[in-house]
mmCIF file of C-alpha atoms in Angstrom:
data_model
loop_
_atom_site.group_PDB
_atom_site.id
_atom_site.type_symbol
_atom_site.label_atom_id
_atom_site.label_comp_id
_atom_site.label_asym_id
_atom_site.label_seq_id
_atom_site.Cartn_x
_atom_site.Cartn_y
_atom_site.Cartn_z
ATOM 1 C CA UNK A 1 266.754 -4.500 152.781
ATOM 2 C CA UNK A 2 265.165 -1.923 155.034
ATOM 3 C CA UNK A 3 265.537 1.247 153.327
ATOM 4 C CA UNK A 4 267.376 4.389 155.271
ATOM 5 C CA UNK A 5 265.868 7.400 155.977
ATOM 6 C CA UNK A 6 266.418 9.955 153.456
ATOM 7 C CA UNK A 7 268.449 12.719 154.335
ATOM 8 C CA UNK A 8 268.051 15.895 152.019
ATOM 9 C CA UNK A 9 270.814 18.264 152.359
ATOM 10 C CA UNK A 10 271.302 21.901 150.405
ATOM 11 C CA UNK A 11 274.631 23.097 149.381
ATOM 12 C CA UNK A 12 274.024 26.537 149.560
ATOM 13 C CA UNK A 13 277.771 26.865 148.036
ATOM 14 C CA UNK A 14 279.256 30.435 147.935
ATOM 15 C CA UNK A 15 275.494 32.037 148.257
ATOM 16 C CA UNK A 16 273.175 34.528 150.247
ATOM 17 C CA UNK A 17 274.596 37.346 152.567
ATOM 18 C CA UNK A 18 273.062 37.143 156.087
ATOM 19 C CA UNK A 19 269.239 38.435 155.655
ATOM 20 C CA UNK A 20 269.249 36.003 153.006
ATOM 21 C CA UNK A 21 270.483 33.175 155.308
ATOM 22 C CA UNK A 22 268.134 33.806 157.985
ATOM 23 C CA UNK A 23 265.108 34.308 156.004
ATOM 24 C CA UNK A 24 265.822 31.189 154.156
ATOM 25 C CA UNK A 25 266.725 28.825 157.040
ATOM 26 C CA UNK A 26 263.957 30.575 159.404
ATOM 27 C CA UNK A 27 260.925 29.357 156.770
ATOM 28 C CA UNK A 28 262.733 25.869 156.620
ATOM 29 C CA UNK A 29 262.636 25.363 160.173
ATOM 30 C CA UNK A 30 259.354 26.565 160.713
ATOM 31 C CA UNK A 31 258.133 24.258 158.187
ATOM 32 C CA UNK A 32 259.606 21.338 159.763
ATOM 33 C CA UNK A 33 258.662 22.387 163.263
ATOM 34 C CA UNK A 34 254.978 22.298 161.883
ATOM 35 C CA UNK A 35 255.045 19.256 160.142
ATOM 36 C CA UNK A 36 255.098 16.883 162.213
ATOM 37 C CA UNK A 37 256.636 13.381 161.649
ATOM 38 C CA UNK A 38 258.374 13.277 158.534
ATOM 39 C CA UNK A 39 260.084 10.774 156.882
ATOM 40 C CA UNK A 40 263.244 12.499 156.172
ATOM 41 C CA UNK A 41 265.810 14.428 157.664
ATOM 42 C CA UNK A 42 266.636 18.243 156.512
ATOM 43 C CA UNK A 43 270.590 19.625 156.703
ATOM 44 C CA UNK A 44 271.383 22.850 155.425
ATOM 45 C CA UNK A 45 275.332 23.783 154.588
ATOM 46 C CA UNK A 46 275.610 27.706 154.255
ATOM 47 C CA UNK A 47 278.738 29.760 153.502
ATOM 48 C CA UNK A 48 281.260 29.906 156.687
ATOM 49 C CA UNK A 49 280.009 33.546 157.775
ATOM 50 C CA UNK A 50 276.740 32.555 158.241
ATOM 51 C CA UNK A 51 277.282 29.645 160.010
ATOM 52 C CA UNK A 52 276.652 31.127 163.549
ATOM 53 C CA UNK A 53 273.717 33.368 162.938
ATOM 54 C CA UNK A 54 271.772 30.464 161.116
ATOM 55 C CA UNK A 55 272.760 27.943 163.696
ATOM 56 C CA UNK A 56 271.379 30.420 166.413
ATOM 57 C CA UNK A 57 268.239 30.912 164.177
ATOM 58 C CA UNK A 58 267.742 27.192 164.022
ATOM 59 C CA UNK A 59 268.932 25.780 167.557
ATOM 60 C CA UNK A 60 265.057 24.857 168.258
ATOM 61 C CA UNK A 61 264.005 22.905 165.267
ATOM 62 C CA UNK A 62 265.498 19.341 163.610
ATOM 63 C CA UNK A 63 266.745 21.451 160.991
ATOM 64 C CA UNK A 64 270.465 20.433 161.055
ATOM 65 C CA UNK A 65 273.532 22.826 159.791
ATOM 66 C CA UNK A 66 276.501 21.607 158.278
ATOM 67 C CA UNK A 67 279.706 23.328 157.062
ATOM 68 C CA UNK A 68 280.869 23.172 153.434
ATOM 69 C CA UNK A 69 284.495 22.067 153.830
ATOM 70 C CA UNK A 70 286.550 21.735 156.645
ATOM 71 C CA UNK A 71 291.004 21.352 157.271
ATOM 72 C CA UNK A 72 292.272 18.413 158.594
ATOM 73 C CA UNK A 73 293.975 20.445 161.343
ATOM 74 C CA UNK A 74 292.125 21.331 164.270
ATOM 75 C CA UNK A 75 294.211 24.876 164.884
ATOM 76 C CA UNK A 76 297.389 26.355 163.467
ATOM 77 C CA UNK A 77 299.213 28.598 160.743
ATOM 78 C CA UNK A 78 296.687 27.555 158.369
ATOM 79 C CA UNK A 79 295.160 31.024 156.973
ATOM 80 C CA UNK A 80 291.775 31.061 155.356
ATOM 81 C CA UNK A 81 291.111 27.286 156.272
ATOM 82 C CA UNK A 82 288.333 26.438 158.906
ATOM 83 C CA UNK A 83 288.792 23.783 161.426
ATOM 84 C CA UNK A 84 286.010 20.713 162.190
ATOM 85 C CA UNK A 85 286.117 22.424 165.934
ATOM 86 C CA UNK A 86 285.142 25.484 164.727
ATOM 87 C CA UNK A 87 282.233 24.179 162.715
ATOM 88 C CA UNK A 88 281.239 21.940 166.170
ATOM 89 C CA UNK A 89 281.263 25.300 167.618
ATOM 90 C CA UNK A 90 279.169 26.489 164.967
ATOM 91 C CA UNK A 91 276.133 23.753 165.983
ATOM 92 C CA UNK A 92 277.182 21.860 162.764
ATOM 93 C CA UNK A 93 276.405 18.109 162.841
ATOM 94 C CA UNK A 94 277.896 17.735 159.136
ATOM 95 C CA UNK A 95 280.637 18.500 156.493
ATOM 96 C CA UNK A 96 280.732 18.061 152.989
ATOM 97 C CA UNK A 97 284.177 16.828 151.835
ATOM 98 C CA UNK A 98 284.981 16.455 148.334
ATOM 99 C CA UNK A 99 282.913 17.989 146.293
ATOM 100 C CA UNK A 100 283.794 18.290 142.650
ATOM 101 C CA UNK A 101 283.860 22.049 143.065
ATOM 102 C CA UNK A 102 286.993 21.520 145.471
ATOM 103 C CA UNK A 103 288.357 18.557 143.898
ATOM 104 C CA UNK A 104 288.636 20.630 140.339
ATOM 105 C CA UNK A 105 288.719 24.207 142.079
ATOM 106 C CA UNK A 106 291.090 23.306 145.014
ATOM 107 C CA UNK A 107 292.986 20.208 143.627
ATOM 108 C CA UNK A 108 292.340 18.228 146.504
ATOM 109 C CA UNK A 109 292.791 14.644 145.805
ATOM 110 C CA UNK A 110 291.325 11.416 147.678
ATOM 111 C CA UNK A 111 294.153 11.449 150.578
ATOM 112 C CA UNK A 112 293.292 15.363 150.891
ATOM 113 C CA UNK A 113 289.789 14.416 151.244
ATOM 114 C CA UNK A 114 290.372 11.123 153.235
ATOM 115 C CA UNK A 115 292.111 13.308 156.269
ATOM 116 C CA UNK A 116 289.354 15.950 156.495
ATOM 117 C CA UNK A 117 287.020 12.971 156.793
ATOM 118 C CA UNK A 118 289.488 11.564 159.471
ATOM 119 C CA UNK A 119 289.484 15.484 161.348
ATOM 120 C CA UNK A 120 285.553 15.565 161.049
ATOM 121 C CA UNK A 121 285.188 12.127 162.475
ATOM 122 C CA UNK A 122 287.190 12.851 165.596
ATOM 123 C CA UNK A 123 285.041 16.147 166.226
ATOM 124 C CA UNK A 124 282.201 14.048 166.106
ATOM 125 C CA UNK A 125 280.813 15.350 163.118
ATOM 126 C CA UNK A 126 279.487 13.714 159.612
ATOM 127 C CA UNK A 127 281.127 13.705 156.776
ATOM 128 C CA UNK A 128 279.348 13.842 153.501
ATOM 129 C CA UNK A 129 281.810 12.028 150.648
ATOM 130 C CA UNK A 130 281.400 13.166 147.803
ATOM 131 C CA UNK A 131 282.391 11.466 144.790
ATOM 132 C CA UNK A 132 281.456 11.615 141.170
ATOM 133 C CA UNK A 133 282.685 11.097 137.424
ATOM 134 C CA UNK A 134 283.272 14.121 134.744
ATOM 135 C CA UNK A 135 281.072 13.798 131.099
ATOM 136 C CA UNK A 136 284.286 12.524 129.533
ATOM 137 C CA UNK A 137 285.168 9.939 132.120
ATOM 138 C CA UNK A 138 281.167 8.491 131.599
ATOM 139 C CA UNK A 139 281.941 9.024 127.689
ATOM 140 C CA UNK A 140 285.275 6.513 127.957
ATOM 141 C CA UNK A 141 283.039 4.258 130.070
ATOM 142 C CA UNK A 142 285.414 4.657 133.215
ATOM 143 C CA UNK A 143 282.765 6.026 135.704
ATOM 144 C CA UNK A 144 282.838 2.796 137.206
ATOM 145 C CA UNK A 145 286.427 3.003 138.091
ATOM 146 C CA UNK A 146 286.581 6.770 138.436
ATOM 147 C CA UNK A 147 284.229 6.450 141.503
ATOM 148 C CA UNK A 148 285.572 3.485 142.725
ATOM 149 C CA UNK A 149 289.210 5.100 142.933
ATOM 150 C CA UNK A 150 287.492 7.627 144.334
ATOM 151 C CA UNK A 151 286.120 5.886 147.347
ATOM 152 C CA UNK A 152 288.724 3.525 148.082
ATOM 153 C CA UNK A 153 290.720 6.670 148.731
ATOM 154 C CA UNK A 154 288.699 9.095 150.134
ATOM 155 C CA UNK A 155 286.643 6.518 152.790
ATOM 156 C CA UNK A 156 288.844 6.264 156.061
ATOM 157 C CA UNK A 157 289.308 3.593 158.216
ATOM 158 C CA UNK A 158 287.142 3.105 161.188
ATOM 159 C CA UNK A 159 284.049 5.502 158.890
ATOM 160 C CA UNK A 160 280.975 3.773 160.146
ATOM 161 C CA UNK A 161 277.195 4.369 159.225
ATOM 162 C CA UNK A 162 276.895 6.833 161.914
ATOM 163 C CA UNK A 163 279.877 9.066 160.606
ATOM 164 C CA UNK A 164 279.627 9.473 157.434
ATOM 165 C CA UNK A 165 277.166 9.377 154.217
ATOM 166 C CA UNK A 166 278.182 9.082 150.760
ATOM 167 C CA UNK A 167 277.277 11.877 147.885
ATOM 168 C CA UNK A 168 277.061 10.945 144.654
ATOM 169 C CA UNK A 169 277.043 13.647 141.880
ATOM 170 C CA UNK A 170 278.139 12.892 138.620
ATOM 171 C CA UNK A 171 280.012 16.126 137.795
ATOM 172 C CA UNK A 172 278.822 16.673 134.060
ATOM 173 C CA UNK A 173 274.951 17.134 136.053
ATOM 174 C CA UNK A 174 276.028 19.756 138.558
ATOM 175 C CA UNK A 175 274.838 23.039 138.222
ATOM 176 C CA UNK A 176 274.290 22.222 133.965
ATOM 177 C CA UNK A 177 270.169 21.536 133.880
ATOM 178 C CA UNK A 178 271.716 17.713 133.118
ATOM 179 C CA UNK A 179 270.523 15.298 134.959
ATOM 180 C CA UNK A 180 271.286 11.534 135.101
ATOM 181 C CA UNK A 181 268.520 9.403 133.983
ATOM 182 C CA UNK A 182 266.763 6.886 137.111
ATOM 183 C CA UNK A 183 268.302 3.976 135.005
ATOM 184 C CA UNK A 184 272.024 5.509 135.859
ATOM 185 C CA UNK A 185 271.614 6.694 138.802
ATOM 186 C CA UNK A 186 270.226 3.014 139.816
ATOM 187 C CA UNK A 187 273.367 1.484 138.487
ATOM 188 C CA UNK A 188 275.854 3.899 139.852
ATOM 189 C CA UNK A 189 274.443 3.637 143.217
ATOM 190 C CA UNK A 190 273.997 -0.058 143.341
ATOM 191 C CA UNK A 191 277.962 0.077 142.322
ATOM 192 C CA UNK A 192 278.519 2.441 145.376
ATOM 193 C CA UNK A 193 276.607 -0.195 147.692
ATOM 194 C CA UNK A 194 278.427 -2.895 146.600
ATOM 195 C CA UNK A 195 281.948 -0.753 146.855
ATOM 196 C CA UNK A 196 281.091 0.218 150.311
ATOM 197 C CA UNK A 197 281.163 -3.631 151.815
ATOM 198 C CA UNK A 198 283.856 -4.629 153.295
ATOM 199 C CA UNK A 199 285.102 -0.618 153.547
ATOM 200 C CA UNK A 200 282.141 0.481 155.954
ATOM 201 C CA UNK A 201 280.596 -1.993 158.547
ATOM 202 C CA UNK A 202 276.793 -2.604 158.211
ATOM 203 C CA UNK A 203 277.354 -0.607 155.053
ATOM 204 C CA UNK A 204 273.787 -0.891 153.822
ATOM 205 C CA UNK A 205 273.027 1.163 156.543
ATOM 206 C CA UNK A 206 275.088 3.904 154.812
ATOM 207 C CA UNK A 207 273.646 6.718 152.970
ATOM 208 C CA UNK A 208 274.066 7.344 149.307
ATOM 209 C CA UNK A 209 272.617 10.701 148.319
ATOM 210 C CA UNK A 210 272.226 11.871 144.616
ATOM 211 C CA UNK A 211 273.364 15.270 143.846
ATOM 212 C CA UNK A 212 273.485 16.685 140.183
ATOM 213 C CA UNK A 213 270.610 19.138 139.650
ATOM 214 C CA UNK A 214 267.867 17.623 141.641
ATOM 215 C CA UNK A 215 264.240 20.117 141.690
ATOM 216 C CA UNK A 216 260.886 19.488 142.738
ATOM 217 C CA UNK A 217 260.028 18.002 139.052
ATOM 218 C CA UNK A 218 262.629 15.110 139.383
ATOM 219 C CA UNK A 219 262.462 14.400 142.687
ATOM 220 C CA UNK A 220 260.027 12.192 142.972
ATOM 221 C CA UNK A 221 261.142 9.861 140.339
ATOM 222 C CA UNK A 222 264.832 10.302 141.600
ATOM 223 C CA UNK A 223 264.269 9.558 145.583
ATOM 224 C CA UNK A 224 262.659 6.257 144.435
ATOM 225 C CA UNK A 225 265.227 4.986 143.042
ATOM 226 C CA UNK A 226 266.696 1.615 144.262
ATOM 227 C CA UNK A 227 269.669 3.170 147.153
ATOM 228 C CA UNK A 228 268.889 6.483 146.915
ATOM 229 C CA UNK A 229 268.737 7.601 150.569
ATOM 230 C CA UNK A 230 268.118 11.482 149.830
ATOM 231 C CA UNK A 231 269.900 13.994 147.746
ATOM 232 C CA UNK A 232 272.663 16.873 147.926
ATOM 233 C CA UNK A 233 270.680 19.758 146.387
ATOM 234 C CA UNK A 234 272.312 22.867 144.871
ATOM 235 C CA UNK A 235 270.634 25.566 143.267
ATOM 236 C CA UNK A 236 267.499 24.333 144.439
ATOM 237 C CA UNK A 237 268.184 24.587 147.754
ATOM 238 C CA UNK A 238 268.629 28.545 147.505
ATOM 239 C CA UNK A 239 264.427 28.559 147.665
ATOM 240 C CA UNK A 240 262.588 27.249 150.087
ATOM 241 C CA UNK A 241 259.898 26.243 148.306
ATOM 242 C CA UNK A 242 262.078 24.272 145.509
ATOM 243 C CA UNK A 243 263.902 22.790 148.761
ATOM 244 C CA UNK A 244 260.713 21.921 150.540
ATOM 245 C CA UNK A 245 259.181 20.137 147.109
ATOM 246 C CA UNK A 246 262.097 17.756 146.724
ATOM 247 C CA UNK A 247 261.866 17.016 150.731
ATOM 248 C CA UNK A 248 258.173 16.076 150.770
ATOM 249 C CA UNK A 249 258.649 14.208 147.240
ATOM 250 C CA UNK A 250 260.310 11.200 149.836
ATOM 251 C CA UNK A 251 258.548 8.710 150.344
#
């Protein structure tokens, strides 16, 4: 199987005030913009407020923007939710949907998650599905299931290669200095690959990122890992030279 092209995306999460954003997102695109060919793609996902002013900052280089979360309404009586429009308007080419942080934080469930997916999709934009088992669901030996349940609910119908990649983060390594050894990560994402046929067409082209405390000392050893097609980077991301290290570590 060909392998995809990694995609390395930072979650900057509820982090930075503008200066912040700009300076940070400024020295990643120049980077890239001197780099030449690379053999990944770069996606950064700031806070809503800064969405604008970093997508202005950016316009010029491959550096894409994505937004953190989006409603599955596209305008309405819907106060403090953002609409997939909005983040189109934005200069997003992504979402992240799902993550464990909303899932736990938010109580959205897999048909919660499935309809933002569907709302992203019709915007044109690419939804990042996250999914991902807690320490005690691993400890009962149900991460299997867990992330299967997890997918079959959240993946709508009609998702294609194109329109959406798939995030795995084991929740028990997010944010906690754990991190999932190459030998699980290997078999959880070899699960995900085989879950995805017959729910995505030409799902092999679909990527599976790894997210759960990824740095420049793992990376290496974690991007070459059988189905790993980049990683969803969180406190990492937040420097550019961290963020940069895991980018270059793909090879």
């Amino acid at each position: 199987m060909t392998a995809n092209r990694k995609l390395i995306a930072g979650n900057w999460k509820m982090n930075g005030l503008k200066a912040d954003g700009l300076d940070l997102a400024s020295d990643l695109a120049g980077r890239l913009k001197g780099a030449g060919p690379v053999v990944f793609d770069m996606l950064v996902c700031p806070p809503f407020p800064l969405l604008f002013p970093v997508g202005e900052a950016i316009a010029d280089s491959p550096l894409a923007l994505g937004g953190q979360d989006c409603a599955p309404k596209t305008s309405g009586a819907h106060t403090g939710d953002v609409a997939p429009t909005m983040l189109k308007d934005a200069g997003c080419r992504f979402v992240i949907l799902g993550h464990s942080e909303r899932r736990a934080d938010h109580g959205e469930s897999d048909s919660v998650v499935n309809a933002k997916a569907v709302a992203a999709h019709k915007e044109g934009l690419v939804a990042i599905i996250c999914v991902g088992e807690t320490e005690a669901q691993r400890d009962a030996g149900q991460a299997n299931a867990v992330v299967s349940g997890q997918l079959a609910g959240s993946i709508p119908a009609g998702a294609t290669a194109e329109n959406t990649v798939i995030a795995y983060e084991p929740v028990w390594a997010i944010g906690t200095g754990k991190t999932a050894t190459p030998d699980d990560v290997k078999a959880m994402h070899a699960h995900i690959r085989a879950e995805l046929d017959g729910k995505i067409a030409e799902s092999a082209k679909v990527r599976i990122l790894y997210g759960g405390s990824v740095k420049p000392n793992n990376a290496t050893e974690l991007m070459a890992v059988e189905n790993v097609d980049g990683a969803l980077v969180g406190g990492a991301a937040l420097k550019a030279d961290d963020f940069w290290a895991i980018a270059t570590a793909c090879r």
